[in-house]
CSV table of C-alpha atoms and ligand atoms in Angstrom, one decimal:
chain,number,residue,atom,x,y,z
A,1,MET,CA,-12.9,-17.4,-16.2
A,2,SER,CA,-11.6,-20.8,-17.3
A,3,THR,CA,-13.0,-22.9,-20.1
A,4,ASP,CA,-12.5,-26.4,-20.8
A,5,PRO,CA,-10.3,-27.3,-23.7
A,6,TYR,CA,-11.6,-28.5,-26.8
A,7,VAL,CA,-11.2,-32.3,-27.3
A,8,ASN,CA,-10.5,-33.4,-30.8
A,9,PHE,CA,-11.1,-37.0,-32.1
A,10,PHE,CA,-8.0,-39.1,-31.1
A,11,SER,CA,-7.4,-36.8,-28.2
A,12,GLY,CA,-8.6,-36.7,-24.6
A,13,ASN,CA,-6.8,-40.0,-23.8
A,14,PRO,CA,-8.4,-41.1,-20.5
A,15,LEU,CA,-5.4,-43.5,-19.5
A,16,ASN,CA,-3.1,-42.7,-16.9
A,17,ARG,CA,0.1,-43.4,-18.5
A,18,LEU,CA,2.0,-44.0,-15.1
A,19,SER,CA,5.1,-42.8,-16.8
A,20,TRP,CA,7.1,-43.2,-13.4
A,21,LEU,CA,6.4,-47.0,-13.6
A,22,ARG,CA,7.7,-47.6,-16.9
A,23,THR,CA,10.9,-48.5,-15.5
A,24,SER,CA,9.4,-50.9,-12.8
A,25,GLN,CA,9.7,-54.5,-13.8
A,26,PRO,CA,7.9,-55.6,-10.6
A,27,PHE,CA,4.9,-53.5,-11.7
A,28,LEU,CA,4.9,-54.4,-15.3
A,29,ASN,CA,5.7,-58.1,-15.0
A,30,SER,CA,2.9,-58.5,-12.3
A,31,ILE,CA,0.1,-56.4,-13.9
A,32,ILE,CA,0.4,-58.2,-17.1
A,33,HIS,CA,-1.2,-61.2,-15.2
A,34,ALA,CA,-4.0,-59.0,-13.9
A,35,PRO,CA,-7.4,-60.5,-14.9
A,36,SER,CA,-8.5,-57.0,-16.1
A,37,THR,CA,-5.6,-56.3,-18.3
A,38,ARG,CA,-6.3,-55.8,-21.9
A,39,TRP,CA,-4.2,-55.9,-25.1
A,40,LEU,CA,-4.4,-54.1,-28.5
A,41,VAL,CA,-2.9,-56.0,-31.1
A,42,PHE,CA,-1.2,-54.6,-34.3
A,43,ASN,CA,0.0,-56.3,-37.5
A,44,ASP,CA,1.9,-54.2,-39.9
A,45,GLY,CA,0.4,-50.9,-38.5
A,46,GLN,CA,-3.2,-52.5,-38.7
A,47,PRO,CA,-5.1,-52.8,-35.5
A,48,LEU,CA,-7.0,-56.0,-34.7
A,49,ALA,CA,-10.8,-55.0,-34.7
A,50,LEU,CA,-14.1,-56.4,-34.1
A,51,THR,CA,-16.8,-56.1,-36.6
A,52,PRO,CA,-20.4,-56.9,-35.9
A,53,PRO,CA,-22.0,-59.7,-37.7
A,54,ASP,CA,-24.5,-57.5,-39.5
A,55,ASP,CA,-22.1,-55.6,-41.8
A,56,SER,CA,-24.8,-55.0,-44.6
A,57,SER,CA,-25.6,-51.4,-43.5
A,58,SER,CA,-23.6,-48.6,-44.8
A,59,ALA,CA,-22.5,-47.5,-41.4
A,60,VAL,CA,-20.2,-50.5,-40.2
A,61,LYS,CA,-19.3,-49.8,-36.7
A,62,GLN,CA,-16.1,-51.4,-35.7
A,63,SER,CA,-14.3,-51.4,-32.4
A,64,LEU,CA,-10.8,-52.2,-31.2
A,65,ALA,CA,-10.4,-55.8,-30.1
A,66,ARG,CA,-9.3,-55.8,-26.4
A,67,LEU,CA,-7.9,-59.0,-25.9
A,68,HIS,CA,-7.1,-60.7,-22.5
A,69,THR,CA,-3.5,-61.8,-21.4
A,70,HIS,CA,-4.7,-65.5,-21.6
A,71,HIS,CA,-5.5,-64.9,-25.2
A,72,VAL,CA,-2.2,-63.4,-26.3
A,73,ARG,CA,0.0,-65.3,-23.7
A,74,PRO,CA,1.4,-67.7,-26.5
A,75,LEU,CA,2.7,-64.7,-28.3
A,76,LEU,CA,4.6,-63.0,-25.6
A,77,GLY,CA,7.5,-65.4,-25.1
A,78,PRO,CA,9.0,-66.6,-21.8
A,79,GLU,CA,9.0,-64.5,-18.7
A,80,PRO,CA,10.2,-61.9,-17.6
A,81,PHE,CA,8.4,-60.0,-20.1
A,82,PHE,CA,10.4,-56.7,-19.0
A,83,ALA,CA,13.9,-56.4,-17.6
A,84,GLN,CA,15.0,-59.3,-19.6
A,85,GLY,CA,18.6,-60.5,-18.8
A,86,GLN,CA,21.4,-61.7,-21.0
A,87,ASN,CA,20.0,-65.4,-21.1
A,88,GLU,CA,16.4,-66.4,-21.7
A,89,GLY,CA,14.5,-66.5,-18.4
A,90,GLU,CA,16.9,-64.3,-16.6
A,91,LEU,CA,15.9,-61.0,-14.9
A,92,ALA,CA,18.1,-58.1,-15.6
A,93,PRO,CA,20.3,-56.8,-12.7
A,94,GLU,CA,18.4,-53.7,-11.1
A,95,ASP,CA,21.3,-51.1,-11.3
A,96,VAL,CA,21.8,-51.1,-15.1
A,97,LYS,CA,19.9,-48.2,-16.8
A,98,SER,CA,19.9,-49.7,-20.3
A,99,LEU,CA,18.1,-52.6,-18.8
A,100,GLU,CA,15.3,-50.8,-17.0
A,101,ALA,CA,12.2,-52.6,-18.1
A,102,ALA,CA,14.1,-53.7,-21.2
A,103,ARG,CA,12.8,-56.3,-23.7
A,104,LEU,CA,15.6,-57.9,-25.6
A,105,ARG,CA,13.7,-60.7,-27.2
A,106,GLY,CA,10.2,-61.6,-28.2
A,107,ALA,CA,7.5,-59.6,-30.0
A,108,PRO,CA,7.4,-55.9,-29.1
A,109,ILE,CA,5.0,-55.1,-26.3
A,110,LEU,CA,4.4,-51.7,-24.7
A,111,PHE,CA,2.5,-50.4,-21.7
A,112,LEU,CA,0.0,-47.9,-22.7
A,113,GLY,CA,-1.6,-47.0,-19.2
A,114,LEU,CA,-4.1,-47.7,-16.7
A,115,HIS,CA,-7.7,-47.0,-17.3
A,116,GLU,CA,-8.7,-46.0,-13.7
A,117,THR,CA,-12.1,-46.7,-12.2
A,118,GLU,CA,-10.9,-44.6,-9.2
A,119,SER,CA,-8.9,-41.8,-9.6
A,120,SER,CA,-7.4,-40.3,-6.4
A,121,ILE,CA,-4.4,-39.3,-4.8
A,122,ALA,CA,-4.9,-42.2,-2.3
A,123,ALA,CA,-5.0,-44.7,-5.3
A,124,ALA,CA,-2.0,-42.9,-7.1
A,125,LEU,CA,0.5,-45.9,-7.1
A,126,PRO,CA,3.8,-44.2,-6.1
A,127,SER,CA,6.9,-46.0,-7.3
A,128,THR,CA,7.8,-46.9,-3.8
A,129,ASP,CA,4.9,-49.4,-3.7
A,130,PHE,CA,7.0,-51.5,-6.1
A,131,SER,CA,10.3,-51.5,-4.3
A,132,ALA,CA,12.2,-54.8,-3.7
A,133,HIS,CA,10.6,-55.2,-0.3
A,134,ALA,CA,7.0,-54.5,-1.2
A,135,ASP,CA,4.2,-56.8,-1.2
A,136,ILE,CA,3.7,-56.5,-5.0
A,137,LYS,CA,0.8,-59.0,-5.2
A,138,THR,CA,-1.3,-57.0,-2.7
A,139,VAL,CA,-0.6,-53.7,-4.5
A,140,ILE,CA,-1.6,-55.3,-7.8
A,141,ASP,CA,-4.8,-56.8,-6.4
A,142,ASN,CA,-5.9,-53.4,-5.0
A,143,ILE,CA,-5.4,-51.6,-8.2
A,144,LYS,CA,-8.8,-50.1,-9.4
A,145,GLY,CA,-8.7,-50.1,-13.1
A,146,ASP,CA,-7.7,-51.9,-16.2
A,147,ALA,CA,-4.2,-52.0,-17.7
A,148,TYR,CA,-3.7,-51.6,-21.4
A,149,PHE,CA,-0.8,-53.0,-23.4
A,150,SER,CA,0.0,-53.1,-27.0
A,151,LEU,CA,1.5,-56.2,-29.0
A,152,ASP,CA,3.0,-56.0,-32.4
A,153,VAL,CA,2.8,-59.4,-34.1
A,154,THR,CA,4.4,-58.1,-37.5
A,155,ASP,CA,7.3,-60.5,-37.1
A,156,VAL,CA,5.4,-63.5,-35.5
A,157,PRO,CA,4.9,-66.5,-37.7
A,158,LYS,CA,1.2,-66.3,-39.3
A,159,GLU,CA,0.2,-69.7,-37.9
A,160,GLU,CA,1.0,-68.5,-34.4
A,161,VAL,CA,-1.1,-65.4,-34.7
A,162,ASP,CA,-3.9,-67.2,-36.3
A,163,ALA,CA,-3.8,-69.7,-33.6
A,164,VAL,CA,-4.4,-66.9,-31.0
A,165,LEU,CA,-7.0,-65.2,-33.2
A,166,LYS,CA,-9.0,-68.5,-33.5
A,167,ALA,CA,-9.0,-69.0,-29.8
A,168,ALA,CA,-10.1,-65.3,-29.1
A,169,ALA,CA,-12.7,-65.6,-31.7
A,170,VAL,CA,-14.7,-68.0,-29.5
A,171,ASP,CA,-15.1,-65.1,-27.0
A,172,ALA,CA,-16.0,-62.8,-29.7
A,173,SER,CA,-19.4,-64.4,-30.2
A,174,ASP,CA,-20.6,-63.6,-33.7
A,175,SER,CA,-18.2,-60.6,-34.4
A,176,LYS,CA,-15.6,-60.8,-36.8
A,177,LEU,CA,-12.0,-60.5,-35.6
A,178,ALA,CA,-9.4,-59.2,-38.1
A,179,PHE,CA,-6.7,-56.7,-38.9
A,180,VAL,CA,-8.1,-53.6,-40.6
A,181,GLU,CA,-6.8,-50.7,-42.6
A,182,PRO,CA,-6.9,-48.0,-39.8
A,183,ARG,CA,-7.4,-44.8,-41.9
A,184,SER,CA,-11.1,-45.0,-42.6
A,185,ALA,CA,-12.2,-47.7,-40.1
A,186,MET,CA,-10.7,-45.9,-37.0
A,187,THR,CA,-12.9,-42.8,-37.4
A,188,THR,CA,-16.0,-44.8,-36.4
A,189,LEU,CA,-14.4,-45.6,-33.1
A,190,GLU,CA,-15.9,-44.4,-30.0
A,191,PRO,CA,-13.8,-41.4,-28.5
A,192,PHE,CA,-12.2,-43.5,-25.8
A,193,GLU,CA,-11.1,-46.2,-28.4
A,194,GLY,CA,-10.0,-43.6,-30.8
A,195,ALA,CA,-7.5,-42.0,-28.1
A,196,ILE,CA,-6.0,-45.3,-27.0
A,197,PHE,CA,-5.7,-46.3,-30.7
A,198,ALA,CA,-3.8,-43.0,-31.4
A,199,GLU,CA,-1.3,-43.6,-28.5
A,200,ALA,CA,-0.8,-47.3,-29.5
A,201,ARG,CA,-0.4,-46.7,-33.2
A,202,CYS,CA,2.1,-43.9,-32.8
A,203,MET,CA,4.2,-46.1,-30.5
A,204,VAL,CA,4.0,-49.2,-32.3
A,205,ASP,CA,5.1,-47.6,-35.6
A,206,TRP,CA,7.9,-45.7,-33.7
A,207,ASN,CA,9.3,-48.9,-32.3
A,208,ALA,CA,8.9,-50.7,-35.6
A,209,ARG,CA,10.8,-48.1,-37.6
A,210,ASN,CA,13.8,-47.5,-35.4
A,211,LYS,CA,16.3,-50.3,-35.1
A,212,PHE,CA,19.6,-48.6,-34.9
A,213,CYS,CA,21.2,-46.1,-32.7
A,214,PRO,CA,21.2,-42.6,-34.2
A,215,SER,CA,24.5,-41.8,-32.5
A,216,CYS,CA,26.8,-44.8,-33.5
A,217,GLY,CA,24.6,-47.1,-35.9
A,218,SER,CA,24.6,-50.1,-33.4
A,219,PRO,CA,21.3,-52.1,-33.0
A,220,VAL,CA,19.0,-50.7,-30.4
A,221,HIS,CA,16.7,-52.6,-27.8
A,222,SER,CA,13.4,-51.7,-26.3
A,223,ALA,CA,13.5,-50.3,-22.6
A,224,TRP,CA,11.1,-48.4,-20.4
A,225,ALA,CA,8.3,-50.8,-21.4
A,226,GLY,CA,8.4,-49.6,-24.9
A,227,TRP,CA,9.0,-45.9,-24.4
A,228,LYS,CA,12.7,-45.8,-25.0
A,229,LEU,CA,15.1,-47.3,-27.3
A,230,THR,CA,18.7,-47.9,-26.0
A,231,CYS,CA,22.0,-48.6,-27.8
A,232,SER,CA,23.1,-52.1,-27.5
A,233,THR,CA,26.7,-51.0,-26.8
A,234,LEU,CA,25.3,-49.9,-23.3
A,235,LEU,CA,24.6,-53.7,-22.3
A,236,PRO,CA,26.9,-54.9,-19.7
A,237,TRP,CA,27.9,-57.9,-21.8
A,238,ALA,CA,28.4,-55.9,-24.9
A,239,ASP,CA,31.8,-56.4,-26.6
A,240,ASN,CA,33.0,-53.0,-27.5
A,241,ALA,CA,36.4,-53.7,-28.2
A,242,GLY,CA,37.9,-51.3,-30.9
A,243,LYS,CA,34.8,-49.1,-30.9
A,244,LYS,CA,34.6,-45.6,-29.8
A,245,PRO,CA,32.2,-45.2,-26.9
A,246,CYS,CA,28.5,-44.4,-28.1
A,247,PRO,CA,27.7,-40.7,-27.6
A,248,THR,CA,24.6,-41.8,-25.7
A,249,ALA,CA,27.0,-43.6,-22.9
A,250,THR,CA,28.1,-40.1,-21.7
A,251,GLY,CA,26.3,-37.0,-20.2
A,252,LEU,CA,22.5,-37.3,-19.9
A,253,ASN,CA,22.5,-41.0,-21.2
A,254,ASN,CA,20.7,-39.7,-24.1
A,255,PHE,CA,18.4,-42.6,-25.3
A,256,SER,CA,16.2,-42.2,-28.2
A,257,HIS,CA,12.9,-40.9,-27.4
A,258,PRO,CA,9.5,-41.3,-29.4
A,259,ARG,CA,9.1,-38.5,-31.8
A,260,THR,CA,5.9,-36.2,-32.4
A,261,ASP,CA,6.1,-34.0,-35.5
A,262,ALA,CA,4.1,-30.9,-35.1
A,263,VAL,CA,2.1,-29.6,-37.9
A,264,VAL,CA,0.1,-26.3,-37.8
A,265,ILE,CA,-3.2,-26.0,-39.4
A,266,MET,CA,-5.3,-22.8,-39.8
A,267,THR,CA,-8.2,-20.9,-40.9
A,268,VAL,CA,-7.4,-17.5,-42.1
A,269,ILE,CA,-10.5,-15.1,-41.5
A,270,ASN,CA,-10.6,-11.6,-43.1
A,271,GLU,CA,-10.7,-8.5,-40.9
A,272,THR,CA,-14.4,-8.1,-40.7
A,273,GLY,CA,-14.7,-11.9,-39.9
A,274,ASP,CA,-17.2,-12.7,-42.7
A,275,LYS,CA,-14.9,-14.7,-45.0
A,276,VAL,CA,-12.5,-17.5,-44.7
A,277,LEU,CA,-9.6,-18.6,-46.8
A,278,LEU,CA,-9.4,-22.1,-47.9
A,279,GLY,CA,-7.1,-24.0,-50.2
A,280,ARG,CA,-7.2,-26.8,-52.7
A,281,ASN,CA,-4.3,-29.1,-52.9
A,282,LYS,CA,-3.2,-30.1,-56.3
A,283,ARG,CA,-3.5,-33.9,-55.5
A,284,TRP,CA,-7.1,-33.6,-53.7
A,285,PRO,CA,-10.2,-34.9,-55.4
A,286,ALA,CA,-12.4,-32.4,-57.2
A,287,LEU,CA,-14.2,-29.8,-55.2
A,288,PHE,CA,-12.4,-30.6,-52.0
A,289,TYR,CA,-11.3,-27.5,-49.9
A,290,SER,CA,-9.5,-27.4,-46.4
A,291,CYS,CA,-7.4,-25.3,-44.1
A,292,MET,CA,-3.8,-24.7,-45.1
A,293,SER,CA,-1.1,-26.6,-43.0
A,294,GLY,CA,2.4,-27.5,-42.8
A,295,PHE,CA,5.2,-29.0,-40.7
A,296,ILE,CA,7.0,-26.8,-38.1
A,297,GLU,CA,10.5,-26.4,-39.0
A,298,PRO,CA,13.5,-26.4,-36.4
A,299,GLY,CA,13.9,-23.0,-34.9
A,300,GLU,CA,10.3,-21.8,-35.5
A,301,SER,CA,7.4,-21.1,-33.1
A,302,PHE,CA,3.9,-22.2,-33.9
A,303,GLU,CA,3.1,-18.6,-34.8
A,304,ASP,CA,6.3,-18.3,-37.0
A,305,ALA,CA,5.1,-21.5,-38.7
A,306,VAL,CA,1.5,-20.3,-39.4
A,307,GLN,CA,2.9,-17.0,-40.9
A,308,ARG,CA,5.5,-18.8,-43.1
A,309,GLU,CA,3.0,-21.5,-44.2
A,310,LEU,CA,0.4,-18.9,-45.4
A,311,TRP,CA,2.9,-16.8,-47.2
A,312,GLU,CA,4.3,-19.7,-49.0
A,313,GLU,CA,1.1,-21.4,-50.0
A,314,ALA,CA,-1.1,-18.3,-50.7
A,315,GLY,CA,1.1,-15.3,-50.6
A,316,VAL,CA,-0.9,-13.9,-47.6
A,317,LYS,CA,0.6,-12.0,-44.8
A,318,VAL,CA,-1.4,-12.8,-41.5
A,319,TRP,CA,-1.6,-11.6,-38.0
A,320,ASP,CA,-3.4,-12.2,-34.7
A,321,VAL,CA,-2.5,-15.8,-34.6
A,322,ARG,CA,-4.8,-17.4,-32.0
A,323,TYR,CA,-4.6,-21.0,-30.8
A,324,HIS,CA,-7.8,-23.3,-30.9
A,325,SER,CA,-6.8,-26.9,-30.1
A,326,SER,CA,-4.6,-29.9,-31.1
A,327,GLN,CA,-5.1,-33.4,-32.4
A,328,PRO,CA,-2.9,-36.3,-32.3
A,329,TRP,CA,-2.7,-37.7,-35.6
A,330,PRO,CA,-1.3,-41.3,-35.7
A,331,TYR,CA,-0.1,-41.7,-39.2
A,332,PRO,CA,2.6,-42.1,-38.2
A,333,SER,CA,3.1,-39.7,-35.5
A,334,THR,CA,1.9,-36.1,-35.9
A,335,LEU,CA,0.4,-33.5,-33.6
A,336,MET,CA,-1.9,-31.2,-35.6
A,337,VAL,CA,-2.0,-27.9,-34.0
A,338,GLY,CA,-5.1,-25.7,-34.9
A,339,PHE,CA,-5.0,-21.9,-35.1
A,340,HIS,CA,-7.3,-19.0,-36.5
A,341,ALA,CA,-5.4,-16.2,-37.9
A,342,THR,CA,-6.4,-12.8,-39.6
A,343,ALA,CA,-5.5,-11.5,-43.0
A,344,SER,CA,-6.8,-8.9,-45.6
A,345,SER,CA,-9.2,-10.3,-48.1
A,346,ASP,CA,-8.4,-7.3,-50.4
A,347,GLU,CA,-4.8,-8.3,-51.1
A,348,PRO,CA,-4.3,-10.4,-54.2
A,349,LEU,CA,-3.7,-14.2,-53.5
A,350,ARG,CA,-0.8,-16.1,-55.3
A,351,THR,CA,-0.2,-19.8,-55.1
A,352,ASP,CA,2.9,-20.1,-57.5
A,353,LEU,CA,5.4,-19.5,-54.7
A,354,ASP,CA,5.7,-23.1,-53.4
A,355,ASN,CA,3.1,-24.2,-56.1
A,356,GLU,CA,1.5,-26.6,-53.6
A,357,LEU,CA,-2.1,-25.5,-54.0
A,358,ASP,CA,-4.2,-25.6,-57.2
A,359,GLU,CA,-6.2,-22.7,-55.7
A,360,ALA,CA,-6.7,-20.6,-52.7
A,361,ARG,CA,-10.1,-18.8,-52.3
A,362,TRP,CA,-12.0,-16.6,-49.8
A,363,PHE,CA,-15.5,-18.1,-49.2
A,364,THR,CA,-18.3,-16.2,-47.4
A,365,ARG,CA,-19.8,-17.7,-44.1
A,366,GLU,CA,-23.1,-18.3,-46.2
A,367,GLU,CA,-21.1,-20.5,-48.6
A,368,VAL,CA,-19.5,-22.5,-46.0
A,369,LEU,CA,-22.7,-22.9,-43.9
A,370,ALA,CA,-24.4,-24.1,-47.1
A,371,VAL,CA,-21.9,-26.8,-47.6
A,372,LEU,CA,-22.0,-27.8,-43.8
A,373,ALA,CA,-25.7,-28.0,-43.9
A,374,HIS,CA,-25.6,-30.2,-47.2
A,375,ALA,CA,-26.0,-33.9,-46.7
A,376,GLU,CA,-23.0,-34.5,-48.7
A,377,GLY,CA,-20.9,-31.6,-47.8
A,378,THR,CA,-18.4,-33.6,-45.9
A,379,ARG,CA,-19.0,-36.9,-47.5
A,380,LEU,CA,-16.6,-38.4,-49.8
A,381,SER,CA,-16.9,-41.2,-52.3
A,382,ARG,CA,-14.6,-44.2,-52.2
A,383,ALA,CA,-12.6,-42.7,-55.1
A,384,ASP,CA,-12.2,-39.3,-53.3
A,385,GLN,CA,-11.1,-41.2,-50.3
A,386,LYS,CA,-8.3,-43.0,-52.2
A,387,GLU,CA,-7.2,-39.8,-53.8
A,388,LEU,CA,-7.0,-38.1,-50.2
A,389,ALA,CA,-5.0,-41.2,-48.9
A,390,ALA,CA,-2.5,-40.9,-51.8
A,391,ALA,CA,-2.2,-37.2,-51.4
A,392,ALA,CA,-1.4,-37.6,-47.6
A,393,GLU,CA,1.4,-39.9,-48.5
A,394,LYS,CA,3.2,-36.8,-50.0
A,395,THR,CA,1.8,-33.9,-48.1
A,396,ASN,CA,0.2,-33.8,-44.7
A,397,PRO,CA,-3.2,-32.8,-44.6
A,398,ASN,CA,-5.1,-34.5,-42.0
A,399,VAL,CA,-8.3,-34.8,-44.3
A,400,ASN,CA,-7.5,-38.3,-45.5
A,401,GLU,CA,-9.8,-40.1,-43.0
A,402,VAL,CA,-13.5,-40.3,-43.7
A,403,PRO,CA,-16.0,-42.1,-41.5
A,404,SER,CA,-17.0,-45.3,-43.2
A,405,ALA,CA,-20.6,-44.2,-43.4
A,406,TYR,CA,-19.3,-41.6,-45.7
A,407,ALA,CA,-16.9,-43.7,-47.4
A,408,ALA,CA,-19.7,-46.3,-48.1
A,409,ALA,CA,-21.5,-43.6,-50.4
A,410,GLN,CA,-20.3,-44.8,-53.7
A,411,ALA,CA,-22.0,-41.8,-55.6
A,412,PRO,CA,-23.8,-38.8,-54.8
A,413,THR,CA,-27.5,-39.6,-53.8
A,414,HIS,CA,-28.5,-35.8,-53.7
A,415,PRO,CA,-29.7,-34.6,-57.1
A,416,ALA,CA,-27.9,-31.3,-56.4
A,417,GLY,CA,-24.6,-31.8,-54.9
A,418,PRO,CA,-22.7,-29.3,-52.8
A,419,ARG,CA,-20.9,-26.5,-54.4
A,420,PHE,CA,-17.5,-27.7,-52.8
A,421,LYS,CA,-16.6,-30.2,-50.0
A,422,LEU,CA,-15.1,-29.6,-46.5
A,423,PRO,CA,-13.4,-32.2,-44.1
A,424,PRO,CA,-15.4,-34.0,-41.5
A,425,LEU,CA,-15.3,-33.3,-37.8
A,426,THR,CA,-13.1,-36.2,-37.1
A,427,ALA,CA,-10.3,-33.9,-38.5
A,428,ILE,CA,-9.3,-30.8,-36.7
A,429,GLY,CA,-9.5,-29.0,-40.1
A,430,GLY,CA,-13.1,-29.7,-40.3
A,431,VAL,CA,-13.5,-28.6,-36.6
A,432,ILE,CA,-12.0,-25.1,-36.9
A,433,ILE,CA,-13.7,-24.3,-40.1
A,434,ARG,CA,-17.0,-25.1,-38.4
A,435,GLU,CA,-16.2,-23.1,-35.4
A,436,TRP,CA,-15.6,-20.1,-37.6
A,437,ALA,CA,-18.7,-20.7,-39.5
A,438,HIS,CA,-20.7,-20.8,-36.2
A,439,GLY,CA,-19.2,-17.6,-35.1
A,440,CYS,CA,-16.8,-19.2,-32.5
A,441,ALA,CA,-13.3,-18.2,-33.9
A,442,GLY,CA,-12.5,-15.7,-31.3
A,443,ARG,CA,-11.4,-16.4,-27.8
A,444,GLN,CA,-14.9,-17.5,-26.8
A,445,PRO,CA,-15.6,-21.2,-25.7
A,446,ALA,CA,-17.2,-23.7,-28.4
A,447,ALA,CA,-20.9,-23.0,-28.6
A,448,ALA,CA,-23.1,-25.4,-26.7
A,449,GLY,CA,-24.1,-28.2,-29.0
A,450,SER,CA,-21.0,-27.7,-31.3
A,451,ALA,CA,-18.7,-30.4,-32.3
A,452,THR,CA,-17.0,-31.1,-29.0
A,453,VAL,CA,-16.2,-34.8,-28.5
A,454,THR,CA,-16.8,-36.0,-25.2
A,455,VAL,CA,-14.7,-39.1,-23.8
A,456,THR,CA,-16.8,-41.7,-22.4
A,457,THR,CA,-16.3,-44.8,-20.3
A,458,PRO,CA,-15.9,-47.7,-22.5
A,459,ASN,CA,-18.2,-50.6,-22.7
A,460,ALA,CA,-16.3,-53.9,-21.8
A,461,SER,CA,-15.5,-55.5,-25.2
A,462,LEU,CA,-13.2,-58.3,-26.1
B,501,LIG,ZN1,24.9,-46.1,-29.9
């Protein structure tokens, strides 16, 4: 019997990334002009968002601004946008690998994928459709779906960005168009937008942080529509006199690829299945407990990392490590990999090995269910939220995002607060704790009505 995989917030990306067309300048340079093409815009890691006019309620519902090409056109620089040659306005020669869909000048742009309205093998866009002799315009006209790009305006003069936002605001009716701090705001997105935001935020950040070749230290440039970075010594016109050839020039043409850092995160359950082990990081706000987690190290399997982290943080030996689901975490580019594992609750706990936790404790199912049922069990004050964000800078618990509806709660409104607090469902830690509490920590599928996020078709928005 097969079961559908669990879809966490930020995952379930509905875009067809069309990775085989990332080298195709005819496709990329043409589809930018398609009327249905949409742009996610970032400034210093902050996405451009739309906030509805009535923001007086505690639950401010923001959405990603999806600008049209005619909005952002002034910021894209001269054509060609991809496969730029040595001089402005020139198309790169076709047979130079380091120039495949390369962008040597202008604000960083990146092809995210196609949101297809029709997904079939007949509409699958083979790369041969974009060969030199193909009728590109007809192919583009026949594409059923909306292409998505990202644009990073961090280094664009402010007055140019402001002019574009002013023009786009005319189409935004009464909604406010502004760059927003993503960690809390993005958790109120529809699942579709959460997933494309995660892809774009990871890639924009990676392109912004990596400026030099890791092999020889020369500057790099963008290739493959933003999905690779290539050493400038590989450009056909590069003056490499007196330099040793860059190691990326030989063998596999080993360009720099985007990175994803895996973190294991796990619930530990006792042998009778009625208790769960949770921890409190020293930097977290009062009463806050969550799953233990940690980065995978080179030479480790996921299972190894689960066992090592639990030994280091709580002095616990675990076995029967079972995968649950994973969650992209775009701050900046982590993949949270969720597990359940088993341990004896009779053995002593100790947190003084790596000294990361303030406390590790076994909780009963009744205790956890009481917190989950409490109106403020996964609700954090603004002060709590700030503490978690600060802690996340130094560790990596994915608990630092809080729906703004929660964040808006300045102080407990319930006379009797919860005994402790747990992460919300937008973080995988909250999901796997809840799954255990509801009796779904074995190999069974998630119970109907539990926290599965469904990716829905987006509403048209600016
Ligand atoms: Zn190099």
